[in-house]
PDB file of C-alpha atoms in Angstrom:
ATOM      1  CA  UNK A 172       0.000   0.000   0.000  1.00  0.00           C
ATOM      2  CA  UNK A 173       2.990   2.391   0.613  1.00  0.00           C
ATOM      3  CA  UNK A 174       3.183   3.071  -3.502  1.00  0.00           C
ATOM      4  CA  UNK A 175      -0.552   3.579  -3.802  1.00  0.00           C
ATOM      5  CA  UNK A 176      -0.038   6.503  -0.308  1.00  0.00           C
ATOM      6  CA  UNK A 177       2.789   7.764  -2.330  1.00  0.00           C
ATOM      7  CA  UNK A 178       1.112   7.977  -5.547  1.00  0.00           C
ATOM      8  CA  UNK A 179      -1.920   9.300  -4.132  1.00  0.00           C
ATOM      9  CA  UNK A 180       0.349  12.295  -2.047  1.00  0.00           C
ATOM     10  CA  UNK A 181       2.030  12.575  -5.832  1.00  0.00           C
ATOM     11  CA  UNK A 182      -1.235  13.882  -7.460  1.00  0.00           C
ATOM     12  CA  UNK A 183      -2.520  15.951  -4.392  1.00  0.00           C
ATOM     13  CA  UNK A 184       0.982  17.979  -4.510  1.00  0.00           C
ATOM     14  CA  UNK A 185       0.698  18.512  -8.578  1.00  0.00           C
ATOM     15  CA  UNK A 186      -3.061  19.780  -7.709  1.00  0.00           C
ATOM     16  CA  UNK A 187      -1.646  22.037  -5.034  1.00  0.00           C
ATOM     17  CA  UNK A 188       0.764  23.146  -7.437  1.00  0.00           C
ATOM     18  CA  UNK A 189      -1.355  23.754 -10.361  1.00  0.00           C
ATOM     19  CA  UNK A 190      -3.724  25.347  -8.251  1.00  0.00           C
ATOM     20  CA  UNK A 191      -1.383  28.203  -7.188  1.00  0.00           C
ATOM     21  CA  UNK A 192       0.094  28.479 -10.486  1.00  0.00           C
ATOM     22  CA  UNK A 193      -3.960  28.634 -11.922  1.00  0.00           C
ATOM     23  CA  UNK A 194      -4.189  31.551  -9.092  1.00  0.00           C
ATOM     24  CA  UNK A 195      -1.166  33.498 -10.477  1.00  0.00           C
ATOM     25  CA  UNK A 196      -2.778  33.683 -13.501  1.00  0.00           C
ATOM     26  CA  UNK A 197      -5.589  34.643 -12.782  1.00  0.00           C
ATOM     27  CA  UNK A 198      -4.438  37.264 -10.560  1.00  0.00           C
ATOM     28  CA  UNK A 199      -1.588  38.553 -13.459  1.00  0.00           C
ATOM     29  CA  UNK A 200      -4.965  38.922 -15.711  1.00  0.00           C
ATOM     30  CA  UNK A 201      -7.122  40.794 -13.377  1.00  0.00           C
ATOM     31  CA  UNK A 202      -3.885  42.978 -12.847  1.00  0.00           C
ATOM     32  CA  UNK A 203      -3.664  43.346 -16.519  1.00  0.00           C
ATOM     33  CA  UNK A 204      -7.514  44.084 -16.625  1.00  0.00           C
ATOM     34  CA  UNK A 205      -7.115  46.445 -13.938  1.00  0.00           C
ATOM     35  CA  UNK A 206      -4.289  48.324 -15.966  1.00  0.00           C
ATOM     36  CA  UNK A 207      -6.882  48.473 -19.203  1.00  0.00           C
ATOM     37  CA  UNK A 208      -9.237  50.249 -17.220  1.00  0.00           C
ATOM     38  CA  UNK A 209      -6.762  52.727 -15.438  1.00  0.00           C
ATOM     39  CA  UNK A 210      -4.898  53.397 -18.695  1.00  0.00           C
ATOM     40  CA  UNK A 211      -8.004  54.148 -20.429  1.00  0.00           C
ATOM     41  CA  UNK A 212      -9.684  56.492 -17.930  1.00  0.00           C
ATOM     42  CA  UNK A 213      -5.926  58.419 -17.473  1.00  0.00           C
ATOM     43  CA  UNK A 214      -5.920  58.403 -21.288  1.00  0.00           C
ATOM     44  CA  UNK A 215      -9.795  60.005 -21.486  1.00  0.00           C
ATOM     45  CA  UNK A 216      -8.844  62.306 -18.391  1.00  0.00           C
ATOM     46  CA  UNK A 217      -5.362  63.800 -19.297  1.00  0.00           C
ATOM     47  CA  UNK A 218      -4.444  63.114 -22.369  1.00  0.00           C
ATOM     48  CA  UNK A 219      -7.759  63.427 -24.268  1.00  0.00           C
ATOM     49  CA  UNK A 220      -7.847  67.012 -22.551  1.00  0.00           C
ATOM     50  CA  UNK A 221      -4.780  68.351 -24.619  1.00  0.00           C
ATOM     51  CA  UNK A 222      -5.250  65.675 -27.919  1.00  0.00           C
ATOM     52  CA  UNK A 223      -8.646  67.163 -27.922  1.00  0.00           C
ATOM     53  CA  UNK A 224      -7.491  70.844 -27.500  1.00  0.00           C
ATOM     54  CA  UNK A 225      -4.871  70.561 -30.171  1.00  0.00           C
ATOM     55  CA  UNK A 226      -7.410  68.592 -32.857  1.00  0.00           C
ATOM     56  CA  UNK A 227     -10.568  70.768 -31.855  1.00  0.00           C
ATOM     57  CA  UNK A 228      -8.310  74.058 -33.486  1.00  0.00           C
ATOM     58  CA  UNK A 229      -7.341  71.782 -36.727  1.00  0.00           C
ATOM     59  CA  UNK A 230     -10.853  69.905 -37.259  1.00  0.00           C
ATOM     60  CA  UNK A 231     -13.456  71.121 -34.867  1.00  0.00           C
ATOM     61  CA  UNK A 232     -14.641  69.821 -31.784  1.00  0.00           C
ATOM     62  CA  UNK A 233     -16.846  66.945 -32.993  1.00  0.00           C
ATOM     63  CA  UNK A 234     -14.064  65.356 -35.324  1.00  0.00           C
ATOM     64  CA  UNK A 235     -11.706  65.946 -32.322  1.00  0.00           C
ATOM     65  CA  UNK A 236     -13.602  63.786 -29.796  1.00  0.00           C
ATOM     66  CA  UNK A 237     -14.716  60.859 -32.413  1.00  0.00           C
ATOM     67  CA  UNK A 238     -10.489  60.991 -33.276  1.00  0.00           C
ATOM     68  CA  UNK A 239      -9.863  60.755 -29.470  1.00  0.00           C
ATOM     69  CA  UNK A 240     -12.691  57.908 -28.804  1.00  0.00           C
ATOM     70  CA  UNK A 241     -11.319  55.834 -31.704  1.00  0.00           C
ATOM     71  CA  UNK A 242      -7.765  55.757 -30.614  1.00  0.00           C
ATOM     72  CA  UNK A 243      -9.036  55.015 -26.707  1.00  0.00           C
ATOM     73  CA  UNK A 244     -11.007  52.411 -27.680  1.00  0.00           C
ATOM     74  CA  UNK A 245      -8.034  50.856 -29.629  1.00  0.00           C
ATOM     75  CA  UNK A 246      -5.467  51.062 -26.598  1.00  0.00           C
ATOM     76  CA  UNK A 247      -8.800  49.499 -24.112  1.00  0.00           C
ATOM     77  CA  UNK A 248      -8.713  46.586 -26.429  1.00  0.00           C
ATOM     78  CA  UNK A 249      -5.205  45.503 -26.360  1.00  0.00           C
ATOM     79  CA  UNK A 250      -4.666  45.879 -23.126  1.00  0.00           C
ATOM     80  CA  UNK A 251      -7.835  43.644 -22.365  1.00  0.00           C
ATOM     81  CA  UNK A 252      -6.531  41.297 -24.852  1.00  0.00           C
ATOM     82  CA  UNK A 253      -3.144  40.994 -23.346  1.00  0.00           C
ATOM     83  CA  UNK A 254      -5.203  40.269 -20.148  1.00  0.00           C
ATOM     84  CA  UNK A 255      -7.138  37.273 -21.488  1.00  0.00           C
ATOM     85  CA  UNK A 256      -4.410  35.885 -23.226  1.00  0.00           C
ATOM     86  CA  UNK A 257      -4.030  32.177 -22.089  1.00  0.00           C
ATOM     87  CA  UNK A 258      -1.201  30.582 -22.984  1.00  0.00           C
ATOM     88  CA  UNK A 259       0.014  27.328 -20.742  1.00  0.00           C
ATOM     89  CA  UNK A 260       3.547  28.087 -19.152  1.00  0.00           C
ATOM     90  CA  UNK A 261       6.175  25.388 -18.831  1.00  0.00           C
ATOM     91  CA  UNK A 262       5.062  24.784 -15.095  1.00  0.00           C
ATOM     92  CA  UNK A 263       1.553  24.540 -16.008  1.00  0.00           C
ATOM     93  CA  UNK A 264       2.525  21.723 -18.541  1.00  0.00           C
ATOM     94  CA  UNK A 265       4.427  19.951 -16.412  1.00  0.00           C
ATOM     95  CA  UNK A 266       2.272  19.699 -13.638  1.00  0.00           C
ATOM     96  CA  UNK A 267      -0.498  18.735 -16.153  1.00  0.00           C
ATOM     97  CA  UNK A 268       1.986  15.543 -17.622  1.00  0.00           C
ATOM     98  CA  UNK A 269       2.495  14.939 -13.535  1.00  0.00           C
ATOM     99  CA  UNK A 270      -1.077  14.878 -12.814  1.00  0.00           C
ATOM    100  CA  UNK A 271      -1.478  12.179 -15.797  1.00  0.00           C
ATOM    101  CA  UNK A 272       1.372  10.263 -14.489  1.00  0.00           C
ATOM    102  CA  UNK A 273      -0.142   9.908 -11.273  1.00  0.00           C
ATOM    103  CA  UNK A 274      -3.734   9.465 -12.323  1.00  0.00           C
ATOM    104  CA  UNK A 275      -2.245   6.544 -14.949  1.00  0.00           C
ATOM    105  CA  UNK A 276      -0.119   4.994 -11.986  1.00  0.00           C
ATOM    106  CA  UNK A 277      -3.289   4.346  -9.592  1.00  0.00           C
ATOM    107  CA  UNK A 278      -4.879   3.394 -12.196  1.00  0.00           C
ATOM    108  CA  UNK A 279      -2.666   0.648 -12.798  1.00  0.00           C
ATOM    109  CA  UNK A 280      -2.816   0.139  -8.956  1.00  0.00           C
ATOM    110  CA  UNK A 281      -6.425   0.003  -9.118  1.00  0.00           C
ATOM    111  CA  UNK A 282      -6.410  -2.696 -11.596  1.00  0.00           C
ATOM    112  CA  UNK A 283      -3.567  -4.656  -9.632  1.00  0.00           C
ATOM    113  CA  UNK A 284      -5.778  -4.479  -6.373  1.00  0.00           C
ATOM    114  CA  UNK A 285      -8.743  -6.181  -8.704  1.00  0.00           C
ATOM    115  CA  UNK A 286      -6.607  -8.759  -9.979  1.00  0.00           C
ATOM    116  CA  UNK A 287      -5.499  -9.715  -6.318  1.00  0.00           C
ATOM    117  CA  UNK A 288      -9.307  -9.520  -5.277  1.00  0.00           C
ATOM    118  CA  UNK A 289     -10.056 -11.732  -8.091  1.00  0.00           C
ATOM    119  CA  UNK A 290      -7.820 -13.978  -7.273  1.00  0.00           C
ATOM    120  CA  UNK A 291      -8.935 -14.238  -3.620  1.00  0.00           C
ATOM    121  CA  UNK A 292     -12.429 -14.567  -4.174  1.00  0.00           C
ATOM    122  CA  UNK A 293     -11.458 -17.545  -6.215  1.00  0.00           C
ATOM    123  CA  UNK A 294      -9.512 -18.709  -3.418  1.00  0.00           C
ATOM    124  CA  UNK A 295     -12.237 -18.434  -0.475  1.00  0.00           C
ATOM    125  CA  UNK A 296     -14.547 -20.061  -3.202  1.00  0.00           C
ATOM    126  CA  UNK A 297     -12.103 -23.189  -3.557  1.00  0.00           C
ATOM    127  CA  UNK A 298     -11.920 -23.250   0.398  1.00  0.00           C
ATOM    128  CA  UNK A 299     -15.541 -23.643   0.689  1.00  0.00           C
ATOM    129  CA  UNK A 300     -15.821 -26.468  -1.994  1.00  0.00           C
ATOM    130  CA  UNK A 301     -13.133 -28.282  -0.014  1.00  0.00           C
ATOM    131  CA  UNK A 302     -14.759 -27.854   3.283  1.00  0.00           C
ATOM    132  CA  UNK A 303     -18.239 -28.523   1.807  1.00  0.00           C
ATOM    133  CA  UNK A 304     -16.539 -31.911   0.276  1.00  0.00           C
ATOM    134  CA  UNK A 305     -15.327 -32.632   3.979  1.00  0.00           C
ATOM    135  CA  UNK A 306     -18.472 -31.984   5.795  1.00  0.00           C
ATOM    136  CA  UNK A 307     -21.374 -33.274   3.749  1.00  0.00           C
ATOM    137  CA  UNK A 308     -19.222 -36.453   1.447  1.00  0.00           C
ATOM    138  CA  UNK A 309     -18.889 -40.004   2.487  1.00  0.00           C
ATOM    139  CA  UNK A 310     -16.766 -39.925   5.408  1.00  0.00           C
ATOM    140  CA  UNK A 311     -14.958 -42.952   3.364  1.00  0.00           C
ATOM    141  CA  UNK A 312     -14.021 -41.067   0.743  1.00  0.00           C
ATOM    142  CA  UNK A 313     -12.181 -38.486   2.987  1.00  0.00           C
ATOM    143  CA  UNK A 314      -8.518 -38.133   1.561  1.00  0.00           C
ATOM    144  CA  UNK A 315      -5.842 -35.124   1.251  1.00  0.00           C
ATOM    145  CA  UNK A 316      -7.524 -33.939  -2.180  1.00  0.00           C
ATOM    146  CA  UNK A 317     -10.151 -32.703  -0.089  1.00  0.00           C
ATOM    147  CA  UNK A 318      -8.273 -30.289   2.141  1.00  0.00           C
ATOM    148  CA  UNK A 319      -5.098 -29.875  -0.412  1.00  0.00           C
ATOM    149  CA  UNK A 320      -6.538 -26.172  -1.167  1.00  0.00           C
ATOM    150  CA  UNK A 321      -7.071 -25.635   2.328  1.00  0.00           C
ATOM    151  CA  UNK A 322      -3.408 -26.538   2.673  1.00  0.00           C
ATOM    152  CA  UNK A 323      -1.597 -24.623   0.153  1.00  0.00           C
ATOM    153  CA  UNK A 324      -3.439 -21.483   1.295  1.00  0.00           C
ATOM    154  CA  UNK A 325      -2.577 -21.620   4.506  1.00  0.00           C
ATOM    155  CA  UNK A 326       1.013 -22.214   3.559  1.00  0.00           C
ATOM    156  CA  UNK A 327       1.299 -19.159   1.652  1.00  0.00           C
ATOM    157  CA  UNK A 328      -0.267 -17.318   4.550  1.00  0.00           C
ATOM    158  CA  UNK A 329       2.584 -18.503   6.207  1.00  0.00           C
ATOM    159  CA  UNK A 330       5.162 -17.821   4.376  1.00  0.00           C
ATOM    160  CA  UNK A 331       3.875 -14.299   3.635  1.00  0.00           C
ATOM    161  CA  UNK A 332       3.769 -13.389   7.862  1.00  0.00           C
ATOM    162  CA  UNK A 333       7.153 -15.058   7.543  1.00  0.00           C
ATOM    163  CA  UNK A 334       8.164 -12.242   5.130  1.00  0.00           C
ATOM    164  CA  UNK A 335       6.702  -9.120   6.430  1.00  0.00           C
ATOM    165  CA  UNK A 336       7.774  -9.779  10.285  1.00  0.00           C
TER     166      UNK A 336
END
């Protein structure tokens, strides 16, 4: 069970880690959203004020402002595209190919710990069949094929305490 505790503490660190890496992001783009709006409202405040003063005495005052909006509007929309640009980093693909590692190695576990279930049940079930052979059969035809799974079962029990202790 040790590699199935490590595995599983494996994938709980590359979630930690993507989610603070996920919550870097997302705090670089509301810092780059929050730089859109500032940049455009110090753009309409200060330097609208003299662009508009120096176009109003070339074109008028209603050419001027539509001059003023247009350029505004362009600078608004790259900065708010920079901020919802989503690229993946090099950290946030490799904790994505750790994740999948992880995920892929208790899956294999899982399967494992079926197998070995599989292979008890069929066990248990060959236990009972001797025991039911024992306990309801002639007692005349009692011999060692009867209890031979009981045997070998218990001998690898055995040996297995043998080699954990």
């Amino acid at each position: 069970m040790d590699p199935l505790l490590q595995r599983l503490a494996l994938l709980l660190r590359a979630e930690a880690l993507g989610l603070r890496i996920r919550g870097k992001h997302a705090a670089r783009s509301a810092a780059f959203t929050a730089a859109a709006i500032a940049v455009a409202l110090f753009a309409f405040a200060l330097l609208n004020l003299c662009a508009f003063n120096a176009l109003a005495s070339m074109y008028g005052q209603t050419i001027a402002a539509l001059i003023l909006a247009a350029v505004d509007a362009v600078f608004a929309w790259v900065l708010y595209l920079q901020a919802q640009r989503k690229t993946p980093t090099s950290e946030e693909v490799m904790v994505d190919e750790l994740r999948a590692l992880a995920l892929a190695e208790l899956s294999n576990d899982t399967a494992r710990l079926k197998a070995q279930l599989a292979h008890l049940q069929q066990q248990v079930t060959s236990i009972g069949q001797g025991i039911s052979r024992v306990t309801h059969g002639d007692p005349l035809q009692f011999g060692l094929s009867s209890i031979g799974p009981i045997i070998s079962i218990a001998a690898r029990l055995l040996n297995r305490n043998k080699k954990d202790a």
